[in-house]
């Protein structure tokens, strides 16, 4: 990780911790009835969003899927406005209209979560086309799951991006399940990355729970995109710690031992990163870690307080923003 | 079979029971969806109950191909949101294939899908777009509002030799009610008078049937006798029953949770307004109670505001009758 | 710019001229389709006029992404048949994205597409399903019937900051008419009275505007003075102009080539029937002249039979007025 | 071609000739206003349909695209009813309702032409699923173009067929153009068959103008499918002799020299086959060939006579067959 200063590395840990704690609080809020609808937690997959987004600048754009909180945070979204959106409040990112599945922040290049599996892939490809036409070297990054790689829009979009050499990085978060369908049953090859050959683009497999491995793969793909050489498909092998959604009665077909194995500290991306930073002299003291934990908890608490202080939207606002002026 | 016994079942369970009964009867029936219904998977397993990759367009096309080869597939698109990725197969293939091939063979397919809001799932996952499908000649469309209707109509849907879109009202999936035991199929194209009345005809769809029934109670308290009609199928549409009711009451209110534009309520209003006798019988303008013209917002009070409910029905009907 | 000059242009050429003028004005506009329009390709070339792989779903999504990034894409789906493969992006993304993200940014997109029959292209390629899109709050919908309207409305569509579906009536693509020179944009939501009259209001869409005008001539010969109104945009819909006309004539006929179910004509009929004053003004039931409830058949006489035309308008209006 | 008796080989030539002459007559009828709407001629690609269908039995099913006449004839459709359909008559396959783009004959396992690019690919996959459930060794074959290989349904269907080991053969007729878009611009790899690797299935490239090469590739794929080993993607490299449609003003972006080269007898599949049969002793005499030509012409003439003798459908029939009983 020669490119990453110790500060950057600690920052990445902090982002990962923030995502984890945010999801824990969102889950708590969902069970408490403060947050409504559906919440898909990103816990366990933090290294992917953080590793990829660490290679991006504000000009670069990302798009997310239904499991979007981690991507928002990694791209630099405001926790207060995220939490306020989950709480359905007027100061939320979408003024309470979107909720968990529709958080976006176009100012920082976060083009939105999405309730449609594979629904964002063509949209981010269009952002890549825009970046190519702008000619300023920006890139567009699409996050999606193993399940999405079976859907038509994945194929259509990557095929066009490959043909047009668009500056797009397609990041498949292979957490090995799509609700209760194992990737082994829906993806007929061993790896989603094997699909890349069909488009003549690189397909890169990376340990999605190793944030630096993700960073390196993403940095290479981003450099390739910026250089006008076209898209890359990155497959980050990872695992979700939580059931598909936070619903109390959410069925979970995953074998208990499999889940347990992925929760162990040698697989969980956060303990792995902590261990690695602590193993290196001067990268992270116990005290620094404790302070970081406290700061993250304070951030989350502040976001919750912000959300709770924000009013619910007025009924009249239901008819706002149907059309742009 | 006797129809004497009734049990109390939820709307969702009634549908599953209906499917299971039909699957026991006919081995050509099979079920595909991105998430297999537990009880069907447990009873029938593979290959008759399949869990699939997320590829609703392919599933829809595959159902057409399997139907043309002699099977009777059921595809559960799950939320109606997801069927839009399959819309080409619905519009350009399923709806037209029997006609454009000159009736060579039949395509008995049931497409199940859940509609409606109330679950705080925001714009994409709270839609009620059944009216869009009414433009598509060649599809039959069912939209039951009670467990008994749900079971009776799913059985008819499965036995029909055409593609049927079976809309399930998510908001009332857990609602329980009496369901007759035995082999009770409800014919398509027969509206059901859910409550008889003399002063006003309220035609309501899906969840709104229950809101209309509650509104009818409130209206009764102020001396207005409302007849509540559930068309149950939108294609074929039983306009005769609605028309007969309007001839009797002289007042027509139409209640649907979807926005009013080019909707089922517009359709029924137009059919009544163009019928000479029914038009002549109307003592007041037609009233429509619809969702507001906005996508569905997430925040609970906002969502509840966008959807109509019993209170808006009461108000509109009272205004209509001037009391 | 002065608007004094007019030229004679075809409907199709008027649209291309409108697009070209806007593209000259604003470098953020670009055009994508599976077949690039010759004149645009010749004038602007790559990257502003792109020919693409056959992947309308991707193109539609890409337009959304490019619009969110500051461009003003035009996607030509070509035949409306093909847009159904892109329906998820239309229904679940384009129509809702501004609203569900709380209005953070704008998505100025024009989706061009050709509707209608008459070319013996059979069921898939002869559809007129614009009414389905009316259920989708969040889209604007234009449906011009003359070269001048086509040019004026495409310019407005391109300047609008929302997704607009621009329906082009294939049957009249070669029809010529006067088109004002200069920068003439026609606002959305303004119906046009194509012919003034006193006895009956005929609202007609696209090709049927011309059939209605021909019918009005025939009706004039038997002493019936018909007012012919073209809404020009279905969303927003200018019901006020139609309503004012009905208040004057007391008779409403609605002519559309699509089948009647949950259609634009149903929508207009319902809006008039639920308006107290307009309802009171109606001296007769509303009449609708629609396509038959069938997919479009190939064989010429069959196709012509399924689509309505001037003769059916004349007959219905005469029956309506009893003369 | 050890499997194919001289009789079978001559039969295949006769089918190819029948397709060519049928298309010539359809084009003539279109220009004369006897045939309406759109006609996409299959001329030049005959070896693909004939080579593939020669490996099939009546139990096996095929599906076609907009360029469907050749597939119908190769599967054994009745010329009279085909021609009557093109003429819009009551005795046509679809009673005059379908026309060129919608000819089907379910009795012989021809599941229809289709006006939607890639629209038939999932339908034939469903027929493959039915064949698998039937368990009687039947196969399903989907014909589509290079252009269709860029569309989502191609990906979704092959992916499922691969995962479920369905007995389907996907035959991409790469005629190198989709209307005016060259395959080189829309398919980012050298071959459509390169896409097969992404699904873990064989991708076979074959000279689509060599009927025996097509036959062999198809026979292997069909055998694999019947054996329960799953689908194959066959790419048949070929070329269309005609513009995209028979429309008078149909623009054609293809370089003139390219078109001319493919029309030469060493590339045109029919002269190639004739030369090959004549080169082998006793396979095809000049007289046999002349007789065959005459017989084919007679067949076409009979079909036209049948079509012309058939009445136009009654207007009342417009409302028949909207729904099945
Ligand atoms: C088109 C579509 N079909 C079905 C669904 C329902 N659904 C929501 S998430 C999901 C699984 C997605 O799996 P994957 O892409 O692997 O993402 P993960 O949840 O594992 O992060 C499904 C089937 C959907 N949202 N969209
Ligand atoms: C979804 C869709 N988009 C566009 C079209 C218009 N169209 C008809 S044929 C065709 C080209 C098809 O190319 P290919 O698949 O290579 O088949 P070929 O015509 O070369 O045989 C196009 C774009 C269509 N029919 N369907
Ligand atoms: Mg997954
Ligand atoms: Mg081609």
Short mmCIF file of N, CA, C and O in Angstrom, two decimals, chain B residues 81 84-85 87-88 91-93 95-96 99-100 123-124 127-129 131-132 134-137 258-267 269-271 273-276 279 282-288 293-297 306, chain C residues 81 84-85 87-88 91-93 95-96 99-100 123-124 127-129 131-132 134-137 258-267 269-271 273-276 279 282-288 293-297 306:
data_model
loop_
_atom_site.label_atom_id
_atom_site.label_comp_id
_atom_site.label_asym_id
_atom_site.label_seq_id
_atom_site.Cartn_x
_atom_site.Cartn_y
_atom_site.Cartn_z
N UNK B 81 -43.36 -3.91 -9.59
CA UNK B 81 -42.14 -3.20 -10.01
C UNK B 81 -41.30 -4.01 -10.98
O UNK B 81 -40.78 -3.49 -11.96
N UNK B 84 -41.73 -4.81 -14.98
CA UNK B 84 -41.45 -3.89 -16.08
C UNK B 84 -40.19 -4.27 -16.86
O UNK B 84 -40.05 -3.91 -18.02
N UNK B 85 -39.29 -5.01 -16.23
CA UNK B 85 -38.15 -5.51 -17.01
C UNK B 85 -38.60 -6.57 -18.02
O UNK B 85 -37.86 -6.89 -18.94
N UNK B 87 -41.51 -6.34 -19.73
CA UNK B 87 -42.68 -5.77 -20.40
C UNK B 87 -42.74 -6.12 -21.88
O UNK B 87 -43.82 -6.29 -22.44
N UNK B 88 -41.61 -6.27 -22.53
CA UNK B 88 -41.64 -6.67 -23.94
C UNK B 88 -42.31 -8.02 -24.09
O UNK B 88 -43.14 -8.22 -24.98
N UNK B 91 -46.14 -7.38 -23.40
CA UNK B 91 -46.87 -6.58 -24.39
C UNK B 91 -46.77 -7.18 -25.79
O UNK B 91 -47.77 -7.34 -26.49
N UNK B 92 -45.55 -7.48 -26.18
CA UNK B 92 -45.32 -7.86 -27.58
C UNK B 92 -45.45 -9.35 -27.84
O UNK B 92 -45.61 -9.76 -28.99
N UNK B 93 -45.29 -10.14 -26.79
CA UNK B 93 -45.39 -11.58 -27.02
C UNK B 93 -46.69 -12.11 -26.38
O UNK B 93 -47.63 -12.43 -27.08
N UNK B 95 -49.38 -11.05 -24.89
CA UNK B 95 -50.70 -10.50 -25.18
C UNK B 95 -51.13 -10.76 -26.63
O UNK B 95 -52.33 -10.76 -26.92
N UNK B 96 -50.19 -10.94 -27.51
CA UNK B 96 -50.51 -10.99 -28.94
C UNK B 96 -50.30 -12.35 -29.59
O UNK B 96 -50.72 -12.58 -30.71
N UNK B 99 -53.23 -14.43 -31.05
CA UNK B 99 -53.86 -13.76 -32.18
C UNK B 99 -52.95 -13.74 -33.40
O UNK B 99 -53.36 -14.09 -34.51
N UNK B 100 -51.72 -13.32 -33.21
CA UNK B 100 -50.89 -13.09 -34.40
C UNK B 100 -50.49 -14.39 -35.09
O UNK B 100 -50.17 -14.38 -36.27
N UNK B 123 -41.32 4.95 -4.05
CA UNK B 123 -41.92 5.08 -5.38
C UNK B 123 -41.91 3.80 -6.21
O UNK B 123 -42.90 3.46 -6.85
N UNK B 124 -40.79 3.09 -6.21
CA UNK B 124 -40.71 1.95 -7.12
C UNK B 124 -41.55 0.76 -6.66
O UNK B 124 -42.15 0.08 -7.48
N UNK B 127 -46.38 0.54 -6.37
CA UNK B 127 -47.21 0.93 -7.50
C UNK B 127 -48.45 0.06 -7.65
O UNK B 127 -48.49 -1.07 -7.21
N UNK B 128 -49.42 0.63 -8.34
CA UNK B 128 -50.68 -0.06 -8.61
C UNK B 128 -51.03 0.12 -10.09
O UNK B 128 -52.10 0.65 -10.42
N UNK B 129 -50.18 -0.34 -10.97
CA UNK B 129 -50.33 0.04 -12.39
C UNK B 129 -51.17 -0.92 -13.23
O UNK B 129 -50.97 -1.01 -14.44
N UNK B 131 -53.98 -0.64 -14.41
CA UNK B 131 -54.72 0.00 -15.51
C UNK B 131 -53.93 0.02 -16.80
O UNK B 131 -54.51 -0.04 -17.89
N UNK B 132 -52.60 0.12 -16.69
CA UNK B 132 -51.78 0.11 -17.91
C UNK B 132 -52.02 -1.16 -18.72
O UNK B 132 -51.96 -1.14 -19.95
N UNK B 134 -54.72 -2.78 -19.04
CA UNK B 134 -56.04 -2.82 -19.67
C UNK B 134 -55.98 -2.43 -21.14
O UNK B 134 -56.85 -2.80 -21.92
N UNK B 135 -54.95 -1.64 -21.52
CA UNK B 135 -54.80 -1.27 -22.93
C UNK B 135 -54.39 -2.47 -23.79
O UNK B 135 -54.45 -2.41 -25.01
N UNK B 136 -53.94 -3.53 -23.13
CA UNK B 136 -53.33 -4.64 -23.86
C UNK B 136 -54.34 -5.73 -24.15
O UNK B 136 -54.49 -6.67 -23.38
N UNK B 137 -55.02 -5.62 -25.24
CA UNK B 137 -55.97 -6.65 -25.62
C UNK B 137 -55.24 -7.98 -25.76
O UNK B 137 -54.21 -8.04 -26.43
N UNK B 258 -54.79 3.99 -7.38
CA UNK B 258 -53.85 4.49 -8.40
C UNK B 258 -54.22 5.91 -8.81
O UNK B 258 -55.34 6.37 -8.56
N UNK B 259 -53.31 6.61 -9.46
CA UNK B 259 -53.67 7.93 -9.97
C UNK B 259 -54.75 7.80 -11.04
O UNK B 259 -54.89 6.74 -11.66
N UNK B 260 -55.52 8.86 -11.26
CA UNK B 260 -56.73 8.75 -12.09
C UNK B 260 -56.47 8.66 -13.59
O UNK B 260 -57.32 8.17 -14.33
N UNK B 261 -55.30 9.07 -14.05
CA UNK B 261 -55.07 9.23 -15.48
C UNK B 261 -55.15 7.92 -16.24
O UNK B 261 -54.40 6.99 -15.97
N UNK B 262 -56.03 7.90 -17.23
CA UNK B 262 -56.18 6.72 -18.09
C UNK B 262 -56.23 5.44 -17.27
O UNK B 262 -55.57 4.46 -17.56
N UNK B 263 -57.04 5.48 -16.22
CA UNK B 263 -57.09 4.39 -15.25
C UNK B 263 -58.34 3.55 -15.43
O UNK B 263 -59.22 3.85 -16.23
N UNK B 264 -58.42 2.49 -14.64
CA UNK B 264 -59.62 1.65 -14.64
C UNK B 264 -60.85 2.48 -14.27
O UNK B 264 -61.94 2.26 -14.82
N UNK B 265 -60.69 3.43 -13.38
CA UNK B 265 -61.87 4.24 -13.02
C UNK B 265 -62.27 5.14 -14.19
O UNK B 265 -63.46 5.38 -14.40
N UNK B 266 -61.30 5.65 -14.92
CA UNK B 266 -61.63 6.43 -16.12
C UNK B 266 -62.39 5.55 -17.10
O UNK B 266 -63.37 5.97 -17.72
N UNK B 267 -61.92 4.32 -17.22
CA UNK B 267 -62.54 3.38 -18.14
C UNK B 267 -64.01 3.14 -17.78
O UNK B 267 -64.90 3.21 -18.64
N UNK B 269 -65.92 4.98 -15.86
CA UNK B 269 -66.66 6.24 -16.00
C UNK B 269 -67.05 6.47 -17.45
O UNK B 269 -68.19 6.83 -17.77
N UNK B 270 -66.11 6.24 -18.36
CA UNK B 270 -66.38 6.47 -19.77
C UNK B 270 -67.46 5.51 -20.28
O UNK B 270 -68.36 5.91 -21.02
N UNK B 271 -67.39 4.25 -19.86
CA UNK B 271 -68.37 3.28 -20.34
C UNK B 271 -69.78 3.62 -19.85
O UNK B 271 -70.77 3.39 -20.55
N UNK B 273 -70.68 6.78 -19.04
CA UNK B 273 -71.05 8.06 -19.66
C UNK B 273 -71.41 7.91 -21.13
O UNK B 273 -72.06 8.78 -21.70
N UNK B 274 -70.98 6.82 -21.75
CA UNK B 274 -71.33 6.65 -23.17
C UNK B 274 -72.51 5.70 -23.37
O UNK B 274 -72.96 5.50 -24.49
N UNK B 275 -73.02 5.16 -22.28
CA UNK B 275 -74.18 4.28 -22.37
C UNK B 275 -75.45 5.13 -22.24
O UNK B 275 -75.67 5.77 -21.20
N UNK B 276 -76.28 5.16 -23.26
CA UNK B 276 -77.42 6.10 -23.23
C UNK B 276 -78.29 5.95 -21.98
O UNK B 276 -78.61 6.96 -21.32
N UNK B 279 -76.27 6.85 -18.77
CA UNK B 279 -76.05 8.29 -18.76
C UNK B 279 -77.33 9.02 -18.34
O UNK B 279 -77.30 9.93 -17.50
N UNK B 282 -78.00 8.91 -14.61
CA UNK B 282 -77.11 9.63 -13.69
C UNK B 282 -77.75 10.92 -13.20
O UNK B 282 -78.06 11.80 -13.99
N UNK B 283 -77.93 11.05 -11.89
CA UNK B 283 -78.53 12.25 -11.33
C UNK B 283 -77.47 13.28 -10.95
O UNK B 283 -77.80 14.39 -10.50
N UNK B 284 -76.22 12.91 -11.05
CA UNK B 284 -75.13 13.82 -10.66
C UNK B 284 -73.89 13.40 -11.45
O UNK B 284 -73.85 12.30 -12.01
N UNK B 285 -72.88 14.25 -11.48
CA UNK B 285 -71.64 13.86 -12.15
C UNK B 285 -71.07 12.59 -11.52
O UNK B 285 -71.40 12.25 -10.38
N UNK B 286 -70.24 11.90 -12.26
CA UNK B 286 -69.52 10.75 -11.71
C UNK B 286 -68.42 11.27 -10.79
O UNK B 286 -67.82 12.31 -11.05
N UNK B 287 -68.21 10.58 -9.69
CA UNK B 287 -67.15 10.99 -8.76
C UNK B 287 -66.05 9.95 -8.77
O UNK B 287 -66.32 8.75 -8.75
N UNK B 288 -64.80 10.41 -8.83
CA UNK B 288 -63.68 9.46 -8.73
C UNK B 288 -62.81 9.78 -7.53
O UNK B 288 -62.54 10.95 -7.25
N UNK B 293 -51.71 12.59 -7.93
CA UNK B 293 -50.84 12.45 -9.09
C UNK B 293 -49.39 12.70 -8.71
O UNK B 293 -48.81 13.75 -9.00
N UNK B 294 -48.82 11.72 -8.07
CA UNK B 294 -47.41 11.78 -7.65
C UNK B 294 -46.91 10.36 -7.52
O UNK B 294 -47.69 9.43 -7.29
N UNK B 295 -45.59 10.16 -7.69
CA UNK B 295 -45.04 8.86 -7.31
C UNK B 295 -45.28 8.66 -5.81
O UNK B 295 -45.61 9.61 -5.09
N UNK B 296 -45.14 7.45 -5.33
CA UNK B 296 -45.43 7.20 -3.91
C UNK B 296 -44.22 7.57 -3.05
O UNK B 296 -43.13 7.04 -3.26
N UNK B 297 -44.40 8.46 -2.10
CA UNK B 297 -43.28 8.86 -1.24
C UNK B 297 -43.10 7.87 -0.08
O UNK B 297 -44.00 7.10 0.25
N UNK B 306 -50.91 10.43 -0.01
CA UNK B 306 -51.01 10.23 -1.47
C UNK B 306 -52.08 9.19 -1.80
O UNK B 306 -52.81 9.32 -2.79
N UNK C 81 -43.00 -0.31 -30.28
CA UNK C 81 -42.77 -1.73 -29.96
C UNK C 81 -41.51 -1.92 -29.13
O UNK C 81 -41.49 -2.70 -28.18
N UNK C 84 -40.71 -1.30 -25.15
CA UNK C 84 -41.14 -2.15 -24.04
C UNK C 84 -39.99 -2.95 -23.42
O UNK C 84 -40.06 -3.33 -22.27
N UNK C 85 -38.93 -3.14 -24.19
CA UNK C 85 -37.75 -3.77 -23.57
C UNK C 85 -37.09 -2.81 -22.58
O UNK C 85 -36.28 -3.22 -21.76
N UNK C 87 -38.87 -0.77 -20.55
CA UNK C 87 -39.96 -0.25 -19.72
C UNK C 87 -39.55 -0.05 -18.26
O UNK C 87 -40.04 0.86 -17.61
N UNK C 88 -38.68 -0.90 -17.74
CA UNK C 88 -38.23 -0.68 -16.37
C UNK C 88 -37.57 0.68 -16.22
O UNK C 88 -37.83 1.41 -15.26
N UNK C 91 -40.51 3.32 -16.45
CA UNK C 91 -41.48 3.34 -15.36
C UNK C 91 -40.80 3.56 -14.01
O UNK C 91 -41.22 4.41 -13.22
N UNK C 92 -39.77 2.77 -13.76
CA UNK C 92 -39.19 2.75 -12.42
C UNK C 92 -38.07 3.77 -12.23
O UNK C 92 -37.73 4.09 -11.09
N UNK C 93 -37.47 4.20 -13.32
CA UNK C 93 -36.38 5.16 -13.16
C UNK C 93 -36.82 6.54 -13.69
O UNK C 93 -37.07 7.45 -12.91
N UNK C 95 -39.48 8.06 -14.80
CA UNK C 95 -40.69 8.73 -14.34
C UNK C 95 -40.59 9.15 -12.88
O UNK C 95 -41.29 10.07 -12.45
N UNK C 96 -39.77 8.48 -12.10
CA UNK C 96 -39.77 8.70 -10.66
C UNK C 96 -38.51 9.33 -10.11
O UNK C 96 -38.47 9.73 -8.95
N UNK C 99 -38.52 12.83 -8.46
CA UNK C 99 -39.31 12.85 -7.23
C UNK C 99 -38.65 12.06 -6.12
O UNK C 99 -38.49 12.54 -5.00
N UNK C 100 -38.23 10.85 -6.42
CA UNK C 100 -37.76 10.00 -5.32
C UNK C 100 -36.43 10.46 -4.75
O UNK C 100 -36.12 10.13 -3.61
N UNK C 123 -49.26 -7.11 -35.53
CA UNK C 123 -49.59 -6.79 -34.14
C UNK C 123 -48.50 -6.04 -33.39
O UNK C 123 -48.77 -5.09 -32.66
N UNK C 124 -47.26 -6.48 -33.54
CA UNK C 124 -46.22 -5.87 -32.71
C UNK C 124 -45.87 -4.45 -33.15
O UNK C 124 -45.60 -3.60 -32.29
N UNK C 127 -48.70 -0.55 -32.91
CA UNK C 127 -49.39 -0.21 -31.68
C UNK C 127 -49.45 1.30 -31.44
O UNK C 127 -48.64 2.06 -31.93
N UNK C 128 -50.42 1.68 -30.63
CA UNK C 128 -50.62 3.09 -30.26
C UNK C 128 -50.82 3.17 -28.75
O UNK C 128 -51.86 3.64 -28.28
N UNK C 129 -49.83 2.74 -27.98
CA UNK C 129 -50.07 2.55 -26.54
C UNK C 129 -49.74 3.75 -25.67
O UNK C 129 -49.42 3.59 -24.49
N UNK C 131 -51.56 5.71 -24.18
CA UNK C 131 -52.39 5.83 -22.98
C UNK C 131 -51.78 5.14 -21.78
O UNK C 131 -51.96 5.58 -20.64
N UNK C 132 -51.05 4.05 -22.01
CA UNK C 132 -50.41 3.35 -20.90
C UNK C 132 -49.48 4.28 -20.12
O UNK C 132 -49.32 4.15 -18.91
N UNK C 134 -49.84 7.37 -19.59
CA UNK C 134 -50.54 8.40 -18.83
C UNK C 134 -50.66 8.03 -17.35
O UNK C 134 -50.81 8.90 -16.51
N UNK C 135 -50.60 6.72 -17.06
CA UNK C 135 -50.65 6.30 -15.65
C UNK C 135 -49.36 6.67 -14.91
O UNK C 135 -49.31 6.63 -13.69
N UNK C 136 -48.33 7.03 -15.66
CA UNK C 136 -47.01 7.21 -15.06
C UNK C 136 -46.74 8.66 -14.73
O UNK C 136 -46.16 9.40 -15.52
N UNK C 137 -47.15 9.05 -13.56
CA UNK C 137 -46.88 10.41 -13.14
C UNK C 137 -45.38 10.66 -13.14
O UNK C 137 -44.63 9.86 -12.61
N UNK C 258 -56.43 3.84 -30.82
CA UNK C 258 -56.13 2.76 -29.88
C UNK C 258 -57.42 2.15 -29.37
O UNK C 258 -58.49 2.75 -29.46
N UNK C 259 -57.32 0.95 -28.79
CA UNK C 259 -58.53 0.39 -28.17
C UNK C 259 -58.98 1.26 -26.99
O UNK C 259 -58.18 1.99 -26.41
N UNK C 260 -60.26 1.18 -26.64
CA UNK C 260 -60.82 2.15 -25.70
C UNK C 260 -60.42 1.93 -24.23
O UNK C 260 -60.48 2.88 -23.43
N UNK C 261 -60.00 0.73 -23.89
CA UNK C 261 -59.83 0.38 -22.48
C UNK C 261 -58.76 1.22 -21.79
O UNK C 261 -57.61 1.23 -22.21
N UNK C 262 -59.17 1.86 -20.70
CA UNK C 262 -58.26 2.67 -19.90
C UNK C 262 -57.38 3.55 -20.79
O UNK C 262 -56.17 3.65 -20.60
N UNK C 263 -58.01 4.19 -21.73
CA UNK C 263 -57.30 4.97 -22.75
C UNK C 263 -57.40 6.46 -22.48
O UNK C 263 -58.08 6.91 -21.56
N UNK C 264 -56.71 7.22 -23.31
CA UNK C 264 -56.80 8.68 -23.22
C UNK C 264 -58.23 9.15 -23.41
O UNK C 264 -58.68 10.11 -22.76
N UNK C 265 -58.98 8.48 -24.27
CA UNK C 265 -60.36 8.91 -24.47
C UNK C 265 -61.19 8.60 -23.21
O UNK C 265 -62.08 9.37 -22.85
N UNK C 266 -60.91 7.49 -22.55
CA UNK C 266 -61.58 7.20 -21.29
C UNK C 266 -61.26 8.30 -20.28
O UNK C 266 -62.12 8.77 -19.54
N UNK C 267 -60.01 8.70 -20.27
CA UNK C 267 -59.56 9.72 -19.33
C UNK C 267 -60.31 11.03 -19.55
O UNK C 267 -60.82 11.64 -18.61
N UNK C 269 -63.14 11.47 -21.18
CA UNK C 269 -64.56 11.25 -20.89
C UNK C 269 -64.82 11.34 -19.39
O UNK C 269 -65.78 12.00 -18.94
N UNK C 270 -63.95 10.69 -18.60
CA UNK C 270 -64.16 10.70 -17.15
C UNK C 270 -64.03 12.11 -16.59
O UNK C 270 -64.81 12.54 -15.73
N UNK C 271 -63.04 12.84 -17.08
CA UNK C 271 -62.84 14.20 -16.55
C UNK C 271 -64.03 15.10 -16.87
O UNK C 271 -64.39 15.97 -16.08
N UNK C 273 -67.12 13.89 -17.40
CA UNK C 273 -68.29 13.35 -16.68
C UNK C 273 -68.23 13.65 -15.19
O UNK C 273 -69.25 13.59 -14.50
N UNK C 274 -67.06 13.96 -14.67
CA UNK C 274 -66.97 14.26 -13.23
C UNK C 274 -66.94 15.76 -12.96
O UNK C 274 -66.93 16.18 -11.81
N UNK C 275 -66.95 16.56 -14.01
CA UNK C 275 -66.97 18.00 -13.84
C UNK C 275 -68.42 18.47 -13.79
O UNK C 275 -69.17 18.29 -14.76
N UNK C 276 -68.86 19.05 -12.68
CA UNK C 276 -70.30 19.34 -12.54
C UNK C 276 -70.86 20.18 -13.68
O UNK C 276 -71.90 19.84 -14.26
N UNK C 279 -70.65 18.23 -17.06
CA UNK C 279 -71.65 17.16 -17.02
C UNK C 279 -73.05 17.72 -17.26
O UNK C 279 -73.83 17.17 -18.04
N UNK C 282 -73.79 18.51 -20.89
CA UNK C 282 -73.90 17.41 -21.86
C UNK C 282 -75.36 17.13 -22.20
O UNK C 282 -76.15 16.79 -21.33
N UNK C 283 -75.68 17.24 -23.48
CA UNK C 283 -77.06 16.99 -23.91
C UNK C 283 -77.25 15.55 -24.35
O UNK C 283 -78.37 15.15 -24.70
N UNK C 284 -76.17 14.80 -24.39
CA UNK C 284 -76.25 13.41 -24.85
C UNK C 284 -75.08 12.65 -24.23
O UNK C 284 -74.14 13.27 -23.72
N UNK C 285 -75.14 11.34 -24.27
CA UNK C 285 -73.99 10.59 -23.76
C UNK C 285 -72.72 10.97 -24.51
O UNK C 285 -72.79 11.49 -25.63
N UNK C 286 -71.61 10.68 -23.91
CA UNK C 286 -70.33 10.88 -24.58
C UNK C 286 -70.16 9.75 -25.60
O UNK C 286 -70.56 8.61 -25.34
N UNK C 287 -69.56 10.07 -26.73
CA UNK C 287 -69.34 9.04 -27.75
C UNK C 287 -67.84 8.82 -27.92
O UNK C 287 -67.08 9.79 -27.97
N UNK C 288 -67.46 7.56 -27.98
CA UNK C 288 -66.05 7.29 -28.26
C UNK C 288 -65.91 6.48 -29.53
O UNK C 288 -66.67 5.54 -29.77
N UNK C 293 -61.20 -3.96 -30.14
CA UNK C 293 -60.42 -4.61 -29.09
C UNK C 293 -59.77 -5.88 -29.61
O UNK C 293 -60.21 -6.99 -29.34
N UNK C 294 -58.70 -5.67 -30.35
CA UNK C 294 -57.94 -6.78 -30.93
C UNK C 294 -56.53 -6.28 -31.19
O UNK C 294 -56.32 -5.08 -31.41
N UNK C 295 -55.55 -7.17 -31.17
CA UNK C 295 -54.24 -6.80 -31.69
C UNK C 295 -54.40 -6.41 -33.16
O UNK C 295 -55.43 -6.71 -33.77
N UNK C 296 -53.42 -5.75 -33.74
CA UNK C 296 -53.56 -5.29 -35.12
C UNK C 296 -53.20 -6.43 -36.07
O UNK C 296 -52.11 -6.97 -36.01
N UNK C 297 -54.13 -6.79 -36.95
CA UNK C 297 -53.84 -7.86 -37.91
C UNK C 297 -53.08 -7.34 -39.12
O UNK C 297 -53.05 -6.14 -39.39
N UNK C 306 -59.90 -2.81 -38.18
CA UNK C 306 -59.63 -2.67 -36.75
C UNK C 306 -59.44 -1.21 -36.36
O UNK C 306 -59.88 -0.77 -35.30
#
